[in-house]
Structures are given as C-alpha cells and as structure tokens.
Coordinates of C-alpha atoms in Angstrom, one line a residue:
X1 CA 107.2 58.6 82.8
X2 CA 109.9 59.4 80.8
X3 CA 113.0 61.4 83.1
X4 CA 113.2 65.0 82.2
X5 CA 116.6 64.4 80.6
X6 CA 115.4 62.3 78.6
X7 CA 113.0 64.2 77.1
X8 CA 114.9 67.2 76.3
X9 CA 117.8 64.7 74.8
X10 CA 115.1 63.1 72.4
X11 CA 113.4 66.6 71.5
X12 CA 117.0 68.1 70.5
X13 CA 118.0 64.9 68.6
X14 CA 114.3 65.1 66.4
X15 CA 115.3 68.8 65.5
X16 CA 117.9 68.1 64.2
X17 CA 116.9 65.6 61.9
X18 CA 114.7 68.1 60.7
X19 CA 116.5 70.1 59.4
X20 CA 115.6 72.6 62.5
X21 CA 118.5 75.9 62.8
X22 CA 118.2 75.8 66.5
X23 CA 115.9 74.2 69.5
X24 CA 115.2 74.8 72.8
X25 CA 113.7 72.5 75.3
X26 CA 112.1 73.6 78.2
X27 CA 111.1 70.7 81.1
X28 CA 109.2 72.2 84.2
X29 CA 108.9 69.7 86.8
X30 CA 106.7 70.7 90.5
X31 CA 106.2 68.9 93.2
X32 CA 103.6 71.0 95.6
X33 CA 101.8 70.7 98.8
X34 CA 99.0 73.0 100.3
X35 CA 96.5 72.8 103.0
X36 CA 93.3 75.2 103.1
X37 CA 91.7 76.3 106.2
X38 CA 88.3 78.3 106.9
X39 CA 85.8 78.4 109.8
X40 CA 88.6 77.0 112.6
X41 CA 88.7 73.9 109.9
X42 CA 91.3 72.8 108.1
X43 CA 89.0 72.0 104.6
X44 CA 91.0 70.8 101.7
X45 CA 94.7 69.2 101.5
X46 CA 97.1 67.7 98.9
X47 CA 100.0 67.1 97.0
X48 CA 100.0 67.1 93.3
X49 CA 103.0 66.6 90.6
X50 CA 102.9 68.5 87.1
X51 CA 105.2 68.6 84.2
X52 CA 105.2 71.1 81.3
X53 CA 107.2 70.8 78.5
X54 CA 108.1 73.4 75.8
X55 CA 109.8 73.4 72.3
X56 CA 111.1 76.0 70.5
X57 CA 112.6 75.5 67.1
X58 CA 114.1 78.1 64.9
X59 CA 114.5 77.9 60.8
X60 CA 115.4 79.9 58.5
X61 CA 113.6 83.2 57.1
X62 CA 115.0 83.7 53.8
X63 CA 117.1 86.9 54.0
X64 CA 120.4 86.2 55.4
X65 CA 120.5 85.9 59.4
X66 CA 116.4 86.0 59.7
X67 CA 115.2 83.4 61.5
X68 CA 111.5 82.8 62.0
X69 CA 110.5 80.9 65.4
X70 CA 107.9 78.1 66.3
X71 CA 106.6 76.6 70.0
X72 CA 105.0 73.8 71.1
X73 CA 103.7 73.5 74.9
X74 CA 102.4 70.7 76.2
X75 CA 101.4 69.7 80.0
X76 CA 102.0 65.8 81.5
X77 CA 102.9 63.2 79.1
X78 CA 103.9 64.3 75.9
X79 CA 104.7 63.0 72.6
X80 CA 108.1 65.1 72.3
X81 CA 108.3 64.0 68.3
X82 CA 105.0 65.3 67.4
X83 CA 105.7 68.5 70.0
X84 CA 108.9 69.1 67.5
X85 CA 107.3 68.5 64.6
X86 CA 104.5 71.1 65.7
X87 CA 106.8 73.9 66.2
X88 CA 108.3 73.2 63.1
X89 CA 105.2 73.5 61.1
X90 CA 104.6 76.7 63.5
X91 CA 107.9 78.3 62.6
X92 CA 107.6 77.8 59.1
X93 CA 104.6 79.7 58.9
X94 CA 105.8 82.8 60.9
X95 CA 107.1 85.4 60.0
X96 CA 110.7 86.5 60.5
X97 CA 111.5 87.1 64.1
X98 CA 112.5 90.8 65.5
X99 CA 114.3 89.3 68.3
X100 CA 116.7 87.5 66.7
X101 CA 120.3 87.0 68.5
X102 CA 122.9 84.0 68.4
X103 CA 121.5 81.7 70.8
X104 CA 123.9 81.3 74.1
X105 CA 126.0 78.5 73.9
X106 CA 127.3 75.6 76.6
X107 CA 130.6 76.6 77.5
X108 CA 129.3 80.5 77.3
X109 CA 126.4 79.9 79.9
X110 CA 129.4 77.7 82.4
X111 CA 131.2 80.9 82.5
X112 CA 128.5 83.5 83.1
X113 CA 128.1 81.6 86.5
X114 CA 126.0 78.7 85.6
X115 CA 128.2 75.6 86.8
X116 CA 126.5 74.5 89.5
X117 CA 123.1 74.6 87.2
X118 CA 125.2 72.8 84.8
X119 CA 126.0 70.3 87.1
X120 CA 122.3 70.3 88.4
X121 CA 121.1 68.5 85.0
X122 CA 122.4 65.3 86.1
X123 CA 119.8 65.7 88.9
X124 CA 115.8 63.9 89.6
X125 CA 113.6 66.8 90.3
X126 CA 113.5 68.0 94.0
X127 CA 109.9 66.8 95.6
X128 CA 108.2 67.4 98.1
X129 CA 105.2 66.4 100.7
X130 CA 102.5 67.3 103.2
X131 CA 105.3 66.5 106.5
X132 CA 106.9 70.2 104.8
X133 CA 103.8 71.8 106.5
X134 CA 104.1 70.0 109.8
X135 CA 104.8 73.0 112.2
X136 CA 101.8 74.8 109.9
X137 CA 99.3 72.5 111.0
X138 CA 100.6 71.7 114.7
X139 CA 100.4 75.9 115.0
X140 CA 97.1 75.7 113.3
X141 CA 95.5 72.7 115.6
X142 CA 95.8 75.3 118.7
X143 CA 95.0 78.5 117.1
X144 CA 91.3 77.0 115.9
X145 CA 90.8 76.5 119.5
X146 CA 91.8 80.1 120.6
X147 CA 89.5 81.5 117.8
X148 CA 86.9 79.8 118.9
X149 CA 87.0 81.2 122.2
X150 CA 87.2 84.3 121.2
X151 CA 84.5 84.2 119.1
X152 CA 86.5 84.7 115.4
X153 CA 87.0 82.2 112.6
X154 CA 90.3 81.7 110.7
X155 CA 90.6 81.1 106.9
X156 CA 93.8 81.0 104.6
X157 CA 96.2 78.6 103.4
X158 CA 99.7 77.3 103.7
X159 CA 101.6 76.0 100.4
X160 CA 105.1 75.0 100.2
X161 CA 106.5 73.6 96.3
X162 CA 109.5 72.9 94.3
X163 CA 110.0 73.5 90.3
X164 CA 112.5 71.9 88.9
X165 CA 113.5 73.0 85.3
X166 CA 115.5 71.7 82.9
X167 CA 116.7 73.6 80.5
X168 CA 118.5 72.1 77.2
X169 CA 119.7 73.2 73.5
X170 CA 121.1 72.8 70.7
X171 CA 124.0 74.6 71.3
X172 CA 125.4 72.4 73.6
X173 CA 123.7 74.1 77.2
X174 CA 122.6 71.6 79.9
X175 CA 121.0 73.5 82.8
X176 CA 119.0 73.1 85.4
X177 CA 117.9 74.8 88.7
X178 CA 115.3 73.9 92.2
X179 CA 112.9 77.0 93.3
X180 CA 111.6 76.1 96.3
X181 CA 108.7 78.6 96.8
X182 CA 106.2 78.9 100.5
X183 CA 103.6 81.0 101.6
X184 CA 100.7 80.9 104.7
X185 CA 98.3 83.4 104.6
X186 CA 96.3 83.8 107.7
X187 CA 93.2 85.9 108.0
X188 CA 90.9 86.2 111.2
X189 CA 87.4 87.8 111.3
X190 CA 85.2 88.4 114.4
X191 CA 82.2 86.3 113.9
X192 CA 80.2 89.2 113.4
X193 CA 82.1 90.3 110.4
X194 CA 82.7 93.6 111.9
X195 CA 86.6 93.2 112.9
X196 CA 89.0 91.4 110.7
X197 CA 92.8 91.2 109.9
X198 CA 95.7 90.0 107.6
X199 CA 99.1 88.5 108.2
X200 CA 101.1 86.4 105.7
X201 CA 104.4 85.1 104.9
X202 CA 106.9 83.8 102.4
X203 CA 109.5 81.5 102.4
X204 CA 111.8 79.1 100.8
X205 CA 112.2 77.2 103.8
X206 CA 108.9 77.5 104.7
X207 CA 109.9 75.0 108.2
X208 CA 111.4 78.4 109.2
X209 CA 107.7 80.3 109.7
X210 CA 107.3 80.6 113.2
X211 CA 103.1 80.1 113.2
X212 CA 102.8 81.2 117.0
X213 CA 104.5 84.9 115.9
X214 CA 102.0 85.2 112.9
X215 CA 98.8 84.3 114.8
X216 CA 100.2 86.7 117.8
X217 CA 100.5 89.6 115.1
X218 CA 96.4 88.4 114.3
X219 CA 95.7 88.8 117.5
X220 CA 96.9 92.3 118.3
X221 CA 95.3 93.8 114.6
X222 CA 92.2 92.3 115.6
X223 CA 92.6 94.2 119.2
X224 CA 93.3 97.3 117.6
X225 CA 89.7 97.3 115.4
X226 CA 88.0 96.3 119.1
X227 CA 87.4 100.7 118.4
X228 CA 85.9 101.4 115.3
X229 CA 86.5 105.0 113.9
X230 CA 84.5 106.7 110.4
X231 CA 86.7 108.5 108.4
X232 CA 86.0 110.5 105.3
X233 CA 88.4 110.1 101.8
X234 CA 90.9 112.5 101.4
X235 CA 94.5 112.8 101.9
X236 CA 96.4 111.1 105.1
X237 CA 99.6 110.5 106.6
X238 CA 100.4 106.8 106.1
X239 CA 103.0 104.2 107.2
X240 CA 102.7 101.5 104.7
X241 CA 104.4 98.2 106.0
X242 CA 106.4 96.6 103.8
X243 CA 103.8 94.3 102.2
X244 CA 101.9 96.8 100.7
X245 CA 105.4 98.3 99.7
X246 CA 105.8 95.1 98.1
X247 CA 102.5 95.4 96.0
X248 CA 103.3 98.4 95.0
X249 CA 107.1 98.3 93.7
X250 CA 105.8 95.0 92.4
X251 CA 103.5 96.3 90.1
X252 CA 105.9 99.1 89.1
X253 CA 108.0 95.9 88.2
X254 CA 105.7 94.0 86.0
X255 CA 103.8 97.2 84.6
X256 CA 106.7 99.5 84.0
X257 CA 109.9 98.4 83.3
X258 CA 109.9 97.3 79.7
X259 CA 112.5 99.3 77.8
X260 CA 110.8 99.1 74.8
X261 CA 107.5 100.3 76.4
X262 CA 108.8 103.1 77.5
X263 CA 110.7 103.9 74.4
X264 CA 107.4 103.6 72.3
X265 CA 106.1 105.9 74.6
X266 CA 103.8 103.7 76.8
X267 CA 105.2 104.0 80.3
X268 CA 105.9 106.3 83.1
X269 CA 109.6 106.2 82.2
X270 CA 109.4 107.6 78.7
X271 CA 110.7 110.7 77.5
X272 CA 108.4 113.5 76.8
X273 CA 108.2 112.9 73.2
X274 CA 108.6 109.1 73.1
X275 CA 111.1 108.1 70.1
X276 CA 111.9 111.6 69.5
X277 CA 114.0 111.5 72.7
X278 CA 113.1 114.9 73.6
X279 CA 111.5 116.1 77.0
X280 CA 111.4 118.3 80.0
X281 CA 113.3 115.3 82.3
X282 CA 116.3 115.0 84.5
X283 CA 120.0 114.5 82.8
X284 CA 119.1 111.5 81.7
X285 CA 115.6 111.9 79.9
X286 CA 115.4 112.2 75.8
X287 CA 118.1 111.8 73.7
X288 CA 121.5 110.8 74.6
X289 CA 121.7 113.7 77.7
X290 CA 122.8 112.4 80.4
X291 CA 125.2 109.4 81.5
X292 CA 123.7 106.3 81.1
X293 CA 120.9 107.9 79.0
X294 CA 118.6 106.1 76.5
X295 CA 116.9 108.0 73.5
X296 CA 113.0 108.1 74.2
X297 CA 113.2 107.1 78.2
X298 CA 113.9 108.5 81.5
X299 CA 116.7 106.4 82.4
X300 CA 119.2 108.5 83.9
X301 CA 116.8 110.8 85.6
X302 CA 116.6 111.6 89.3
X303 CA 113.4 110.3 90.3
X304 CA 113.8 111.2 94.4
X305 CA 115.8 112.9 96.5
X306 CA 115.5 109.7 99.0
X307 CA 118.6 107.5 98.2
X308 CA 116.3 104.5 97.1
X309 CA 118.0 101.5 95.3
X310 CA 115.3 99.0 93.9
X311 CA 116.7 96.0 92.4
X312 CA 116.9 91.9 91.3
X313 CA 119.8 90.0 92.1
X314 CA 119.4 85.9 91.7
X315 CA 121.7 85.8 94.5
X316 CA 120.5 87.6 97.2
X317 CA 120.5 85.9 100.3
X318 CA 117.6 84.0 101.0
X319 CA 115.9 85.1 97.9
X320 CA 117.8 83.0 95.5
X321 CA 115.9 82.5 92.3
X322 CA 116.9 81.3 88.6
X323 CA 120.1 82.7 88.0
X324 CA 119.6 82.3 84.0
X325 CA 117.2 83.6 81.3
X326 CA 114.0 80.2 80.7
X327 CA 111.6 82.1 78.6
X328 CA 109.1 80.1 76.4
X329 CA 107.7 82.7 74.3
X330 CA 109.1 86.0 73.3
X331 CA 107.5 90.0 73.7
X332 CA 109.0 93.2 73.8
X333 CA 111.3 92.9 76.8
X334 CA 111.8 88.9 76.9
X335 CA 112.9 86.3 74.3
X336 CA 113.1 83.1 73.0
X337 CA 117.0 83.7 72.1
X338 CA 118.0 84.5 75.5
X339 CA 117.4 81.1 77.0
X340 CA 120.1 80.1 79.2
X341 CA 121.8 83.5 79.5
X342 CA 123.1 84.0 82.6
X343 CA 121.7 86.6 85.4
X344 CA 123.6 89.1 87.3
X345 CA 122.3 91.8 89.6
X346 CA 119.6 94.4 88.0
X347 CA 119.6 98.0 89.9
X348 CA 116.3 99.0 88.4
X349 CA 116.6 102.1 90.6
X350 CA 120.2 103.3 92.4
X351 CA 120.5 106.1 94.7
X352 CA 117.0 107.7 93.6
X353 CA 118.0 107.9 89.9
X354 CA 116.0 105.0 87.4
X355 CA 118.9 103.1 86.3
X356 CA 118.1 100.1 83.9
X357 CA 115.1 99.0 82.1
X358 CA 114.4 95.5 81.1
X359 CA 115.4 95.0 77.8
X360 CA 116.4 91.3 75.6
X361 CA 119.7 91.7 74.0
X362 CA 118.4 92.0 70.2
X363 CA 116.1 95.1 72.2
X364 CA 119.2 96.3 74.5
X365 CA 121.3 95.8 70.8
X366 CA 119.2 98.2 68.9
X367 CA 118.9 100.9 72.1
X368 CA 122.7 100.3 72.7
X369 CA 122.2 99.5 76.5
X370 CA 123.2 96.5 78.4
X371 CA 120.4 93.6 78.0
X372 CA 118.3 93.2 81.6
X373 CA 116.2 89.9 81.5
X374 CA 113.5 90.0 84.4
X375 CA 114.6 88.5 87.4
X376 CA 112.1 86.9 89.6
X377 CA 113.3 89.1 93.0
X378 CA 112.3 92.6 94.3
X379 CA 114.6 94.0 96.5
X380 CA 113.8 98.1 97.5
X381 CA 116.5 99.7 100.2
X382 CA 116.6 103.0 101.5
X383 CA 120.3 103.5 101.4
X384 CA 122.7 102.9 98.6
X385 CA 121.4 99.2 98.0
X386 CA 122.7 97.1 100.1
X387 CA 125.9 95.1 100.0
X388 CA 128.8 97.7 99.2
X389 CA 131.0 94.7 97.4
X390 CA 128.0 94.2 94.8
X391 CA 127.9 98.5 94.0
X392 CA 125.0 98.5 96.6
X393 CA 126.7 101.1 99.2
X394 CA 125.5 101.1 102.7
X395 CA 122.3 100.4 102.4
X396 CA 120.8 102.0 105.7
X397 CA 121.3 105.7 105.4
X398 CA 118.0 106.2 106.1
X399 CA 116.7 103.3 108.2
X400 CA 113.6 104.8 110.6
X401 CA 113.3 101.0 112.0
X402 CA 110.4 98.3 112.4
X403 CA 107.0 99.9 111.5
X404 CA 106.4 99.9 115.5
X405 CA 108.5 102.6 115.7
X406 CA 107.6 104.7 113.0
X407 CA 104.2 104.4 114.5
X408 CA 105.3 105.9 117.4
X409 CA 107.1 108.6 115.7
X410 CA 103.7 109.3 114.3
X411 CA 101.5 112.0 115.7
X412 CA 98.0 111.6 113.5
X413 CA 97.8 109.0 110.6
X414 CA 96.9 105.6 109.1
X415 CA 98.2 102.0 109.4
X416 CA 98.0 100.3 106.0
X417 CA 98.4 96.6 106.6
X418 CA 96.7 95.6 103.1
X419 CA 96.2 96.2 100.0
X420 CA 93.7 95.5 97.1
X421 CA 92.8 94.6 94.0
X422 CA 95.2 96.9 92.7
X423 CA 94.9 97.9 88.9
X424 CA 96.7 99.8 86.2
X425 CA 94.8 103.4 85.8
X426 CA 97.3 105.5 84.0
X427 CA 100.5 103.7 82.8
X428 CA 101.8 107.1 81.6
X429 CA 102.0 108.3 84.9
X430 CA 102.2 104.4 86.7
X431 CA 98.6 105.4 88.3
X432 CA 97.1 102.4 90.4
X433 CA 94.1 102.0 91.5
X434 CA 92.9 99.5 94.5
X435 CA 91.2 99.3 98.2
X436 CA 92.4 98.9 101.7
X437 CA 90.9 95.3 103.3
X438 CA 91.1 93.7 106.5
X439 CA 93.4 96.2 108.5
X440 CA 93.1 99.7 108.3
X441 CA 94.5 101.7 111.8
X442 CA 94.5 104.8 113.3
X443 CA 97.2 106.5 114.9
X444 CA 97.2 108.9 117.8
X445 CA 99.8 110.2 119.3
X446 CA 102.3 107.3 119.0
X447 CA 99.9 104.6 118.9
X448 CA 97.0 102.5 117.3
X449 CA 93.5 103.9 118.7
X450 CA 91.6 102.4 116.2
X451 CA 90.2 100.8 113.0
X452 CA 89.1 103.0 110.2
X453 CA 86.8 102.2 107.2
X454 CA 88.2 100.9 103.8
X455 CA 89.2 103.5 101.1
X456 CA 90.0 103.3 97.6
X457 CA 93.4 104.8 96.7
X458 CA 94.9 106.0 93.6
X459 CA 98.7 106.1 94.3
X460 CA 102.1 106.1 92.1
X461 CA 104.6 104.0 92.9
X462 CA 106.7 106.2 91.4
X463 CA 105.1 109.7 93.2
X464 CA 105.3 107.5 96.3
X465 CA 108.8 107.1 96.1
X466 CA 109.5 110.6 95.6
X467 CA 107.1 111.7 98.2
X468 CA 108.5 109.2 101.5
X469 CA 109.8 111.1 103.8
X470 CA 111.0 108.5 106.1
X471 CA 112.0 104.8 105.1
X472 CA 112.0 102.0 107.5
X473 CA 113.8 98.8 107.6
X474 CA 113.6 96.4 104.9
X475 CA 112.4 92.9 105.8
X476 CA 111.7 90.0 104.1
X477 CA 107.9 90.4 103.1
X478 CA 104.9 89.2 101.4
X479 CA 102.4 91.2 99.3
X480 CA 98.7 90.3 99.6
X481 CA 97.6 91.2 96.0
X482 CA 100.8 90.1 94.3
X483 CA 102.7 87.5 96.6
X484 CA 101.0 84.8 94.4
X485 CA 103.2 86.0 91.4
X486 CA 105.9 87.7 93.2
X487 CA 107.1 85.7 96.4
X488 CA 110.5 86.7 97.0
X489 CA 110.6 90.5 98.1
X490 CA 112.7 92.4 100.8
X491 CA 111.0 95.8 101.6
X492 CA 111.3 98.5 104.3
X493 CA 107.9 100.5 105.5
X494 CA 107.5 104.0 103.9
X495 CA 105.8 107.0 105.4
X496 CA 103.7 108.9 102.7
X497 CA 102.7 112.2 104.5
X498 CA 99.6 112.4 101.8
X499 CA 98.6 109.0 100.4
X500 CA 95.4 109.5 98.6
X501 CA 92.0 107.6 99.9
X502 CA 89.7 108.8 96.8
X503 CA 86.6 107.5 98.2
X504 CA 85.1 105.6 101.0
X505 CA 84.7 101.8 100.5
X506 CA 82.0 99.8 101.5
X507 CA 84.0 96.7 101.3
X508 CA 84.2 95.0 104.3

C-alpha cells in the first residue's frame, strides 16, 4: 500500500495539473483492537487496519472570489487520480460556496501551534495490537469466575485504537497528529434479570484502567439493587454522576452550539426574535446589548447563578485531541476552508454566562465574532474553569466532592448511574428525552437503600445547569449513550433537587 505521504503528495500534484484553485487531502489511518465479552465468555476478538482518504478541490465560480467546492471519499486502496478528477467534475457542477475563506497556509498553521504536527508528517502511522488489552483480559479471566459464583453474567467490551491523519494542501501545510482513543464497558446482570449495573471507562492509555476497581464498583451497584423499591414518576432529588453529566453537556455540545443555528433561530441559544436580534434575555441576548453579544443569540447572557465554565481545549491534560481544524465536508458551523487551522481553548460557557458558539470563520466573519471550530473535548467545572494561567480561574469554588459524599449529604433522593437513549425533544428549549437503565438507587438518610424502577426523563441540559444546587468534583468520565462519539470528557456530579422522571419504564 502506498504510505500516506505519498498519497496526499500525488493527490496535490494531479490538482494542480488540473487546473484545480486549491486541494485538500485528507489521509485517515487506524490501527484498532477490541475484545467482546458476554455470558462470563469472552466471544469475539480482533485487530483491523482501515484507511480513508478524502479530496477536496476548489475552482473557480465565476464572480470574482467565488469559489465552488468538490470531494471525493474513498475507503482502503484508492486510485488518488481518479479521486481528483472526481471532485473536480463535483466542484464544477456546484454551486458557488457560502463558506468561502483563504485557505490556511504552511508557515501560518507552524505558528498557530502546529510544529510538532508539522513535524509529525514525516511519521508511519501509530499501530496498535491485542497485547494493548492485556491487563483487560487478565482482570476479565478472574472476574468470569466470581460471576459465576455469584450467580450473574458479565457482557461489554474493551477497545483501545489509534488514528493517524495526515493532513496536506496546497498551500504549502504538512500536518499530521496520533489520537489514541480506549474504552471498557462492563455490565453485570443477576441471572435472573432482576438486578443489573453499569460501569465504564475511557482512556488514552487504556494500560492505565485498573479492571479490579471497575468490577469492585459492579459489585457494590449490584449489592445496592439486592432491595428492590417501586416508585411512581414525578419529580426527585438526584445526584447524577459525572457520566450521565457527560451525556448530557454532550448533547448540548453536538445539538446546540452551532452559531448559525441559533442565529436562524433554531436553538436554545437564540434570541427571542431570531435574526431580528431582539428578546427578553440577559445583557447579552438580541442585538449588539451586552459585551460579547451577537445579533440573534444569547451569547452574553447569564445562564446560572452556579459559576459553571464548560469548555474544549486540545490541550488539556490527558485529554489531548487534534489541536487543528480536519473537516471533510462543510455545514453551517464547519468547513472545508478551515482545514489545518489551528485550535486554541473554546469556553463554550464561563462563570455561568454562554460565552462562544461554534462558528467557521466565513460564519464568525459575517456575525463579526471570533471563529470556534468544534473541538473533540468536553470539559464542565464548577469554579471559574480550571487552570487560572489559561483564563480558567480556580476552578473549585464549588467542589461538594466524590458522588459518595454528596450521597451522604443526601437525605431522600435518586442515584442516576445511567442514562438512555437520549433524544432531541425541543431544540428551542434543548429538551431531551431518554430512560434510566441498569442502576437506578435510592437514598435514605445518607445512603443507598435500594434499587428503583426505570423512568423516562425529560431534562435540559441547560435548565439543569441552572437548577444544580451543589456541584461535585470533576473526574475524568465516560458517558454510556455518547462515550462512543465523545470519549474524552472531564465532569463533576450535579445535584438536581427536581429532575423530572415523566413516566415509569418497563425497561429492564
């Protein structure tokens, strides 16, 4: 197979002989390894390697400065000519782009912190193998034989991969960056189907997982549900743990940040009024009121008294992620143009108050804002934000501890430990929809009496922000419904003193 490199080199070279105005080349190289489990049986296992490769050309639209814009995607072996010649034939037939901007150029992307990726292009992909999930399966050869004793099965899965992209133009940028992304998800369930519990975790360094503290954690949930207690819907107190705090402010991520959404009037963060920039918001809602205010959205606006500060940095410690703009196709809030720009920091929310909205620069150019690419990071703090030398403040002002202890602070309420097939209801108001599954506690006085029934829930993210009334500490964490999409996420627990159960769930 032809080296990555290679192919970008050779794609670039056949746009320019055809008379292309620009190219992008896009290689995406994985190397992944998983292992499958279910009834105390490990059941499937392997390691595959996959390439992708994307070109994007851009020609001319006529008018002076429209450019229209043309892909190709192919998966494995390609024939990178044909791939060019494709996208040309695409971008001649489309119409003139809305998005277009002066695509980032080499020595521009080396300064905006991009050396190191620069200097990555030189690099064979990062792979990887089954030995990755060693201390997984030794953990998992043991804990079969404990389930079995105690009469439960184990199911879930352990995956660790690397993608390597390679990112080239024809404006002179050579990039290229390593995610390493892991996960185990562990679920026991009594063999009678009546008790059953969730744990999980994410890593890049997925040798790190300590297996004995997950199946420990299984252990004591599946204890808990020994009582079972009937409850009707309504409204409870609730700790949710940081996992479920990580499926929610993940969906308020991928469902309502778009800048253009919102000023189109589409979103929970757009002005009463939409493009008219009017509204009944905070300083910052409807026309230019406000600092940091964008006609038609919210941005500006207090959104909670709590001093949240919800955002994406590439750099974050142990959540490192691709610290420049690789986008294949283009939409409201992401394009084509932006490849290879570099990525700083993101406060979507700072100190309670929604900050930025994700915008591409020809968007963030027409809104006169500061472009935000999407990041792929989810960092929520109670405090200021985290590391004072990054504008982050203190980052613990209100810091109620481990969920343990906000359980113990608790004198009547639930125990969220998963959540559900969660759904977009209202995006005007970010309404979600979704069930409880395989953990649902009761508290008493301090401490876990019990397992409840399953609910379905219809909760804001936003309303639960401003609700909280006492944040815990945040923690690296891993969201059941969207840690397949959105791995890397630091959250602390929340206490809702009314979450919403809507109805009873049969689901068990």
């Amino acid at each position: 197979m032809i080296e990555a490199q290679a192919v970008v080199e050779i794609a670039l070279a056949a746009a320019a002989r055809s008379g292309a105005d620009g190219c992008i080349v896009l290689v995406d190289e994985t190397s992944h390894a998983d292992v499958r489990f279910a009834l105390n049986t490990t059941t499937t296992n392997g390691v595959r390697r996959d390439r992708s490769v994307t070109v994007i050309v851009m020609v001319a639209a006529g008018t002076p400065g429209a450019q229209s814009v043309g892909v190709a995607r192919r998966s494995g072996v390609a024939d990178v000519e044909q791939m060019v010649s494709a996208a040309l034939t695409d971008a001649r037939g489309a119409p003139p782009a809305d998005d277009v901007f002066a695509l980032v150029d080499g020595m521009g992307a080396a300064r905006g912190g991009g050396r190191a990726a620069s200097a990555a292009f030189g690099s064979a992909p990062v792979e990887t193998d089954l030995s990755v999930l060693g201390g997984v399966l030794s953990g998992l050869s043991g804990a079969f034989g404990r389930a079995s004793a105690k009469d439960v099965v184990l199911a879930g899965f352990a995956e660790y991969g690397v993608s390597t992209l390679y990112l080239g133009s024809s404006t002179g940028v050579r990039l290229s960056f390593s995610q390493p992304t892991g996960a185990v998800n562990l679920v026991g369930r009594s063999a009678d189907g009546v008790r059953s519990a969730w744990t999980a975790v994410g890593a890049e360094r997925i040798g790190e997982i300590s297996f004995g503290e997950m199946e420990e954690e299984l252990w004591r949930r599946l204890s808990w549900a020994e009582r079972s207690i009937s409850l009707d819907a309504g409204r409870y107190e609730v700790i949710l743990p940081p996992s479920g705090v990580a499926d929610m402010m993940g969906s308020l991520l991928f469902y309502g940040m778009g800048g253009q959404d919102a000023e189109d009037g589409r979103t929970v963060f757009s002005a009463t009024g939409g493009n008219d920039g009017g509204g009944s918001g905070g300083s910052g809602s409807g026309g230019a009121g406000g600092a940091g205010g964008v006609r038609g959205t919210r941005v500006g606006e207090q959104l909670t008294n709590m001093p949240f500060t919800l955002y994406s940095d590439p750099f974050e410690p142990g959540l490192e992620c691709l610290p420049f703009v690789a986008c294949g196709s283009s939409d409201s809030e992401s394009s084509v143009f932006d490849n290879a720009l570099p990525i700083e920091r993101v406060d979507w929310i700072h100190g309670g108050r929604l900050a930025h909205l994700r915008y591409h620069r020809a968007g963030a150019a027409r809104s006169g804002v500061e472009a935000a690419p999407y990041i792929d990071n989810l960092i929520l703090r109670g405090g200021g934000g985290g590391d004072p030398a990054r504008g982050g403040g203190d980052g613990g002002a209100t810091d109620g501890g481990s969920v343990d202890e906000m359980v113990a602070r608790t004198e009547r309420g639930l125990l969220l430990t998963c959540l559900w097939y969660i759904r977009e209801v209202d995006p005007a108001t970010a309404l979600l929809t979704g069930l409880t599954r395989d953990g649902v506690y009761v508290i008493e006085d301090g401490a876990v009496v019990g397992a409840a029934n399953n609910f379905r829930f219809n909760e804001s993210p936003v309303d639960l922000l401003a609700r909280a009334t006492e944040v815990g500490t945040s923690v690296r964490t891993l969201g059941r419904e969207l840690g397949e999409y959105l791995n890397r996420c630091i959250m602390p627990a929340l206490r809702i003193p009314d979450f919403n159960m809507s109805s009873v769930s049969q689901a068990s």
